[in-house]
Coordinates of C-alpha atoms in Angstrom, one line a residue:
Chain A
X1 CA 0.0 0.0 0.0
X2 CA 2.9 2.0 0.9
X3 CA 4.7 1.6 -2.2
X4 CA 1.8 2.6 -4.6
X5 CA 1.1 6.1 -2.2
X6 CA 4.8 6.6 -2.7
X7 CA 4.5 5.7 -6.5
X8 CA 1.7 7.8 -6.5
X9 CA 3.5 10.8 -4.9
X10 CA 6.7 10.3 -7.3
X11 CA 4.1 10.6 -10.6
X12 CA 2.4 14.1 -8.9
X13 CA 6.1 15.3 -8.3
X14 CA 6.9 14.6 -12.3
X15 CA 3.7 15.9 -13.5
X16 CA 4.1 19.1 -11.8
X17 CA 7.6 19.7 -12.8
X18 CA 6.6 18.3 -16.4
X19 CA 3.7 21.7 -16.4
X20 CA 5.7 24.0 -14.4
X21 CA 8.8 23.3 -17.2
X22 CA 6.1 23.8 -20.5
X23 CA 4.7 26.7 -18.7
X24 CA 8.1 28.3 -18.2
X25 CA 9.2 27.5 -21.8
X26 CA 5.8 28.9 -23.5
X27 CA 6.6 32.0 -21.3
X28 CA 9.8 32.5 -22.5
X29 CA 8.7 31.9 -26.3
X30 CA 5.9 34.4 -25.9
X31 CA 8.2 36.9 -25.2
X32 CA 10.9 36.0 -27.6
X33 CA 8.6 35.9 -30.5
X34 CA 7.5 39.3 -31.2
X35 CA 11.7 40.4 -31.0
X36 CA 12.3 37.9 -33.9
X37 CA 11.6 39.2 -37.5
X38 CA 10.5 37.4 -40.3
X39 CA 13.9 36.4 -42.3
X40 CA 13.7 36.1 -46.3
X41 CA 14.2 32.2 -47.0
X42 CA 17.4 31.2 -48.2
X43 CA 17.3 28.9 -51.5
X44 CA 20.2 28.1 -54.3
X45 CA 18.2 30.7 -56.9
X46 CA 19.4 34.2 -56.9
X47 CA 21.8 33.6 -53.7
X48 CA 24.6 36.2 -55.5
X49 CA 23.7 40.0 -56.1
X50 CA 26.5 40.9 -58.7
X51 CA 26.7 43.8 -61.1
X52 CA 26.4 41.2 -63.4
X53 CA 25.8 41.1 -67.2
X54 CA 25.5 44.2 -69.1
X55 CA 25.5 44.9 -72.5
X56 CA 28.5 47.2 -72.2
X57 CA 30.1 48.7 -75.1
X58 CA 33.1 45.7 -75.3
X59 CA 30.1 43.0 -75.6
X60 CA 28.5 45.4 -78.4
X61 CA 31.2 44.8 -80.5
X62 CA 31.8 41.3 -79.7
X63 CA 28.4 40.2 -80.8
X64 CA 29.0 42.4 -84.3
X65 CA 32.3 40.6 -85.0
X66 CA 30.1 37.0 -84.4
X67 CA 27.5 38.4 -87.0
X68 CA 30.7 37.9 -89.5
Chain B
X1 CA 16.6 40.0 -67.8
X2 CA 19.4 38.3 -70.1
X3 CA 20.0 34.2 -69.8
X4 CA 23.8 33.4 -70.5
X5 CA 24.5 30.4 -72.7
X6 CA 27.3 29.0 -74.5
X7 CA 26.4 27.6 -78.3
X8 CA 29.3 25.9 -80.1
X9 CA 28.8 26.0 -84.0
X10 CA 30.1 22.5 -85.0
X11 CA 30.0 23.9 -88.4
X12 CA 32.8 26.7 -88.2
X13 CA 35.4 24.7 -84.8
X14 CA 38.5 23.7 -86.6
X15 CA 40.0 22.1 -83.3
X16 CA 42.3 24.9 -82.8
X17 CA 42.1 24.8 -78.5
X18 CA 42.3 28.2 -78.2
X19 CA 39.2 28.6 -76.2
X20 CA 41.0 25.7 -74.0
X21 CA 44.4 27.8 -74.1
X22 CA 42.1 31.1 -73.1
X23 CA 40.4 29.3 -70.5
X24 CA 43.3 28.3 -68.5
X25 CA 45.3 31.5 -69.2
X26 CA 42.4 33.7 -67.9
X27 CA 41.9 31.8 -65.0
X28 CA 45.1 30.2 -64.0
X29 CA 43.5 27.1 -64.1
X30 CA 45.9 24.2 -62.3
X31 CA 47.0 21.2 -64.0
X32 CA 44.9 18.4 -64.6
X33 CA 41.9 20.2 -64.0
X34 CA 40.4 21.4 -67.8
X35 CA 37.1 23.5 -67.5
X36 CA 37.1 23.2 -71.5
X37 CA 38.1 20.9 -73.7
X38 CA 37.5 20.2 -77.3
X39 CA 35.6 17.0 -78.4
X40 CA 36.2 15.8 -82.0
X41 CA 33.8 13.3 -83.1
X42 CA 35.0 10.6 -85.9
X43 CA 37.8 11.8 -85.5
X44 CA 40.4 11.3 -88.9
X45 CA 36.8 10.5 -90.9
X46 CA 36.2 12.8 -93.4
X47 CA 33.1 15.3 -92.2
X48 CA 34.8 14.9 -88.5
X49 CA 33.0 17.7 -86.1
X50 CA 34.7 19.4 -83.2
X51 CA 32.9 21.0 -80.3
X52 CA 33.9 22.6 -77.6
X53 CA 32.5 21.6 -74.2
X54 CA 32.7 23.1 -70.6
X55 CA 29.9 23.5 -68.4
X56 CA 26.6 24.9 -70.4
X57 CA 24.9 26.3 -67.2
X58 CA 21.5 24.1 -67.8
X59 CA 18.7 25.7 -67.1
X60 CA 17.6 23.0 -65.1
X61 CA 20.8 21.8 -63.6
X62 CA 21.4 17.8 -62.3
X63 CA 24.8 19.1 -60.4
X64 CA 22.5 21.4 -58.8
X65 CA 19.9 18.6 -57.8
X66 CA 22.2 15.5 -56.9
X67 CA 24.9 18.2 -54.6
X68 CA 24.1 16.7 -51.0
X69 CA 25.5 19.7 -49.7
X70 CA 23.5 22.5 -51.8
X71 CA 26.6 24.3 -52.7
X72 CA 25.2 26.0 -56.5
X73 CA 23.6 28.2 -57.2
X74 CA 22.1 30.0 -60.1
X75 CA 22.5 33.9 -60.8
X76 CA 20.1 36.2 -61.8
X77 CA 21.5 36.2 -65.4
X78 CA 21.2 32.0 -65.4
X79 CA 24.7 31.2 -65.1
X80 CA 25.5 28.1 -62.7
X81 CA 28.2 28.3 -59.6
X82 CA 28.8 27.2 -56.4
X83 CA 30.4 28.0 -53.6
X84 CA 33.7 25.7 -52.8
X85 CA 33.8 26.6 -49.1
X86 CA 31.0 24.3 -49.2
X87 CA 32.3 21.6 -51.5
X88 CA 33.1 18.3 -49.9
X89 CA 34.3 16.3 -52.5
X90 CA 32.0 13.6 -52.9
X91 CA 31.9 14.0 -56.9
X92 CA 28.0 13.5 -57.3
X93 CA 28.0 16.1 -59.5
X94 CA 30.5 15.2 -62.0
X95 CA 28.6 11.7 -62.0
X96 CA 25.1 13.3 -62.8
X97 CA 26.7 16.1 -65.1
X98 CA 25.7 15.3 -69.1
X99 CA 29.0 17.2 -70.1
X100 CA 31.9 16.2 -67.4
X101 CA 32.0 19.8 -66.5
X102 CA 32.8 19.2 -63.0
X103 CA 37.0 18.8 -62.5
X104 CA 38.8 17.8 -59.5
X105 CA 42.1 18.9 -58.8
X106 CA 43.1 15.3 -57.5
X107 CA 42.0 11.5 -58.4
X108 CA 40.7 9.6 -55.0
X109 CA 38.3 8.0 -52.7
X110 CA 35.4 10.1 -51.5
X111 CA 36.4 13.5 -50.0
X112 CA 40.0 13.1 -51.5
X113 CA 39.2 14.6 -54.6
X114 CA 39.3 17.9 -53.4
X115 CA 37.1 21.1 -54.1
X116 CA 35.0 20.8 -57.5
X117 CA 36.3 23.4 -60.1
X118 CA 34.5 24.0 -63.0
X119 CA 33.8 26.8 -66.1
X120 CA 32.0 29.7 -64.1
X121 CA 30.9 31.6 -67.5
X122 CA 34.1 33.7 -66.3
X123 CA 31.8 35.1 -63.3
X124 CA 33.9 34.3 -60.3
X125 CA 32.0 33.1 -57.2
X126 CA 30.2 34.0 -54.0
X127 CA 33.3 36.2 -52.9
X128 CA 33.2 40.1 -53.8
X129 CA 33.5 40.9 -57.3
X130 CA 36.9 41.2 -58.8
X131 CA 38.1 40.4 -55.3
X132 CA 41.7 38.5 -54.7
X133 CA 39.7 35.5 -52.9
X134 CA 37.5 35.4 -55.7
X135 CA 40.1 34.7 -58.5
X136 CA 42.1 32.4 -56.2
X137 CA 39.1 29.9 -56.2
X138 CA 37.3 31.0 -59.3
X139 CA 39.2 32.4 -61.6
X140 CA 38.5 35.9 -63.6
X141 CA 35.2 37.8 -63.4
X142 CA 35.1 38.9 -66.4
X143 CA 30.9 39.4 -66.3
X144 CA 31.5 42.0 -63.9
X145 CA 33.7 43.6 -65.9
X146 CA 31.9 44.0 -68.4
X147 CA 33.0 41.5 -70.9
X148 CA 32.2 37.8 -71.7
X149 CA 34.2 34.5 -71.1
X150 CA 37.4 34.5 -72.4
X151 CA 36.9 30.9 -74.8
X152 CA 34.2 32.8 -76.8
X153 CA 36.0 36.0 -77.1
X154 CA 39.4 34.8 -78.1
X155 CA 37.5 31.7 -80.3
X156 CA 39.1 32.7 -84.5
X157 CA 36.1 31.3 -86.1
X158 CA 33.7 32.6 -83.8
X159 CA 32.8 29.1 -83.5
X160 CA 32.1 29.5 -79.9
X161 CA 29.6 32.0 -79.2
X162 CA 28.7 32.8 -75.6
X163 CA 26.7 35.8 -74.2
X164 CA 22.8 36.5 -73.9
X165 CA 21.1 33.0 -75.2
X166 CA 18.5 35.9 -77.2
X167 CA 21.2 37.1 -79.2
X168 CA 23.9 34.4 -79.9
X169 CA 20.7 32.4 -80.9
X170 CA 19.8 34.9 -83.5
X171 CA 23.5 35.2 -85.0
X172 CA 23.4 30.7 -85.6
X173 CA 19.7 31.2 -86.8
X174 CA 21.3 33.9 -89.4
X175 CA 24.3 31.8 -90.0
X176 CA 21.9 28.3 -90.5
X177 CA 19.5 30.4 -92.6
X178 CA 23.0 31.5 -94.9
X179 CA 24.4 28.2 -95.5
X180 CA 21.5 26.5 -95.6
X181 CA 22.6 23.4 -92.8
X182 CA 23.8 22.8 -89.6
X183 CA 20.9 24.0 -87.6
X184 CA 20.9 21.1 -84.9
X185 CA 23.3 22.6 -82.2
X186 CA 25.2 19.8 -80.1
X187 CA 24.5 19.8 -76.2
X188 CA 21.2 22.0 -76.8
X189 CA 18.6 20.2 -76.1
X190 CA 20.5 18.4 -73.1
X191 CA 21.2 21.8 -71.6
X192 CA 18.4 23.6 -72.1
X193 CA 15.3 21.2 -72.9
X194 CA 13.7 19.6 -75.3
X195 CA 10.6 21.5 -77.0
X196 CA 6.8 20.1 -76.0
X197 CA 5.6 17.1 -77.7
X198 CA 2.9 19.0 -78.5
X199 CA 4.4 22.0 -80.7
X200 CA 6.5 19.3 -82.4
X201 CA 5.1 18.9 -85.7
X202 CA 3.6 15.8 -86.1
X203 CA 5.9 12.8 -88.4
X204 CA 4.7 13.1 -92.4
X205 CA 3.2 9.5 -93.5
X206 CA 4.7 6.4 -93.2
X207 CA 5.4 4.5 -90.3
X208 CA 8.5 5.1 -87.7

């Protein structure tokens, strides 16, 4: 009989620490959430921002020398 | 916005290697590693055809699909990189590559091959444009300069044409249209797609 009440006890004592911990934690991510702002998503397309192509004068004159 | 492609006109390469030579000499590409090459085909047969090959920057990539580690990337003007910081070696990409674009600078097991080079349409890497750390991994970027890749600029024959896909596509179409033949372009279709079944016109009479 003993044993059960004390199995009984050691189940309340893990329950209560199992809600107290969630609680704490849902606390902590309702105040972290409206500091963290929405970041673009990061994919293989369009990673690089470069000056790039442009049809500059030198690539003008290459494509009229390839009309030859 | 302007799609960068390479288009070799079998037609007009006479196996010269300068695009090869101009590769290597723009980039300081190492030995052993070749980010072009030229391909004859029937080679000594009369009506032999020479191509030049490095990578064509797919539009739909399979080094870009198979890379465990997601290291390319595609720029805003379609050209293919990656990012060798990333690179671990494994050589999926020069398996599932149509071409053999991808190089290593070493022959091994897995992750002894080194970081994966390859052509880069002369457009460096991730680093900052024109920057020292971008030429020591990448070579020139020549796109930022203002220019295109050195193969298709120093080709004789104009052979190799490389540039916006719109326009080097209009200059074969004019050159087909001239000499009448010639207009199936090696690599194309592999590179960038196949046209619908459906706007294919359909076989004249008999049976295939």
């Amino acid at each position: 009989m003993s044993q059960g009440q004390t199995k009984l006890s050691r189940r309340n004592f893990l329950l209560a620490v199992g809600a107290g911990g969630a609680a704490s934690a849902a606390a902590i991510v309702a105040k972290t959430v409206p500091q963290v702002e929405p970041q673009p998503a990061v994919t293989g397309e369009g990673k690089k921002k470069t000056r790039g192509y442009h049809a500059s004068e030198h690539i003008r004159n290459y494509y009229r020398t390839a009309k030859v | 916005m302007a799609r960068m492609k390479f288009l070799c006109d079998a037609e007009r390469c006479i196996e010269c290697n300068g695009c090869v030579t101009a590769c290597k000499q723009e980039n300081e590409v190492p030995w052993g590693v070749n980010r072009r090459r030229v391909v004859t085909l029937n080679d000594g047969v009369p009506g032999e055809k020479s191509i030049s090959v490095a990578c064509m920057h797919c539009s739909d990539a399979p080094c870009m699909a198979v890379c465990p580690v997601d290291v390319f990337y595609r720029t805003e003007e379609g050209v293919v990189l990656h990012d060798k910081d990333m690179c671990i070696g494994c050589g999926y990409c020069f398996y599932a590559c149509p071409f053999g674009a991808p190089q290593f600078p070493q022959a091994g097991a897995f992750g002894m091959r080194g970081k994966m080079d390859k052509c880069t349409f002369c457009a460096g890497g991730p680093e900052k444009d024109n920057s020292k750390e971008e030429f020591a991994k990448y070579g020139s970027n020549r796109l930022a300069q203002g220019k295109l890749p050195a193969c298709a600029e120093m080709c004789a024959t104009k052979a190799l044409l490389g540039g916006d896909g719109d326009v080097i596509a209009d200059i074969f179409r004019d050159r087909a249209l001239k000499r009448g033949k010639g207009a199936e372009v090696w690599g194309w279709s592999t590179a960038y797609g196949k046209p619908d079944k459906a706007q294919q016109p359909a076989p004249k009479g008999g049976k295939s």
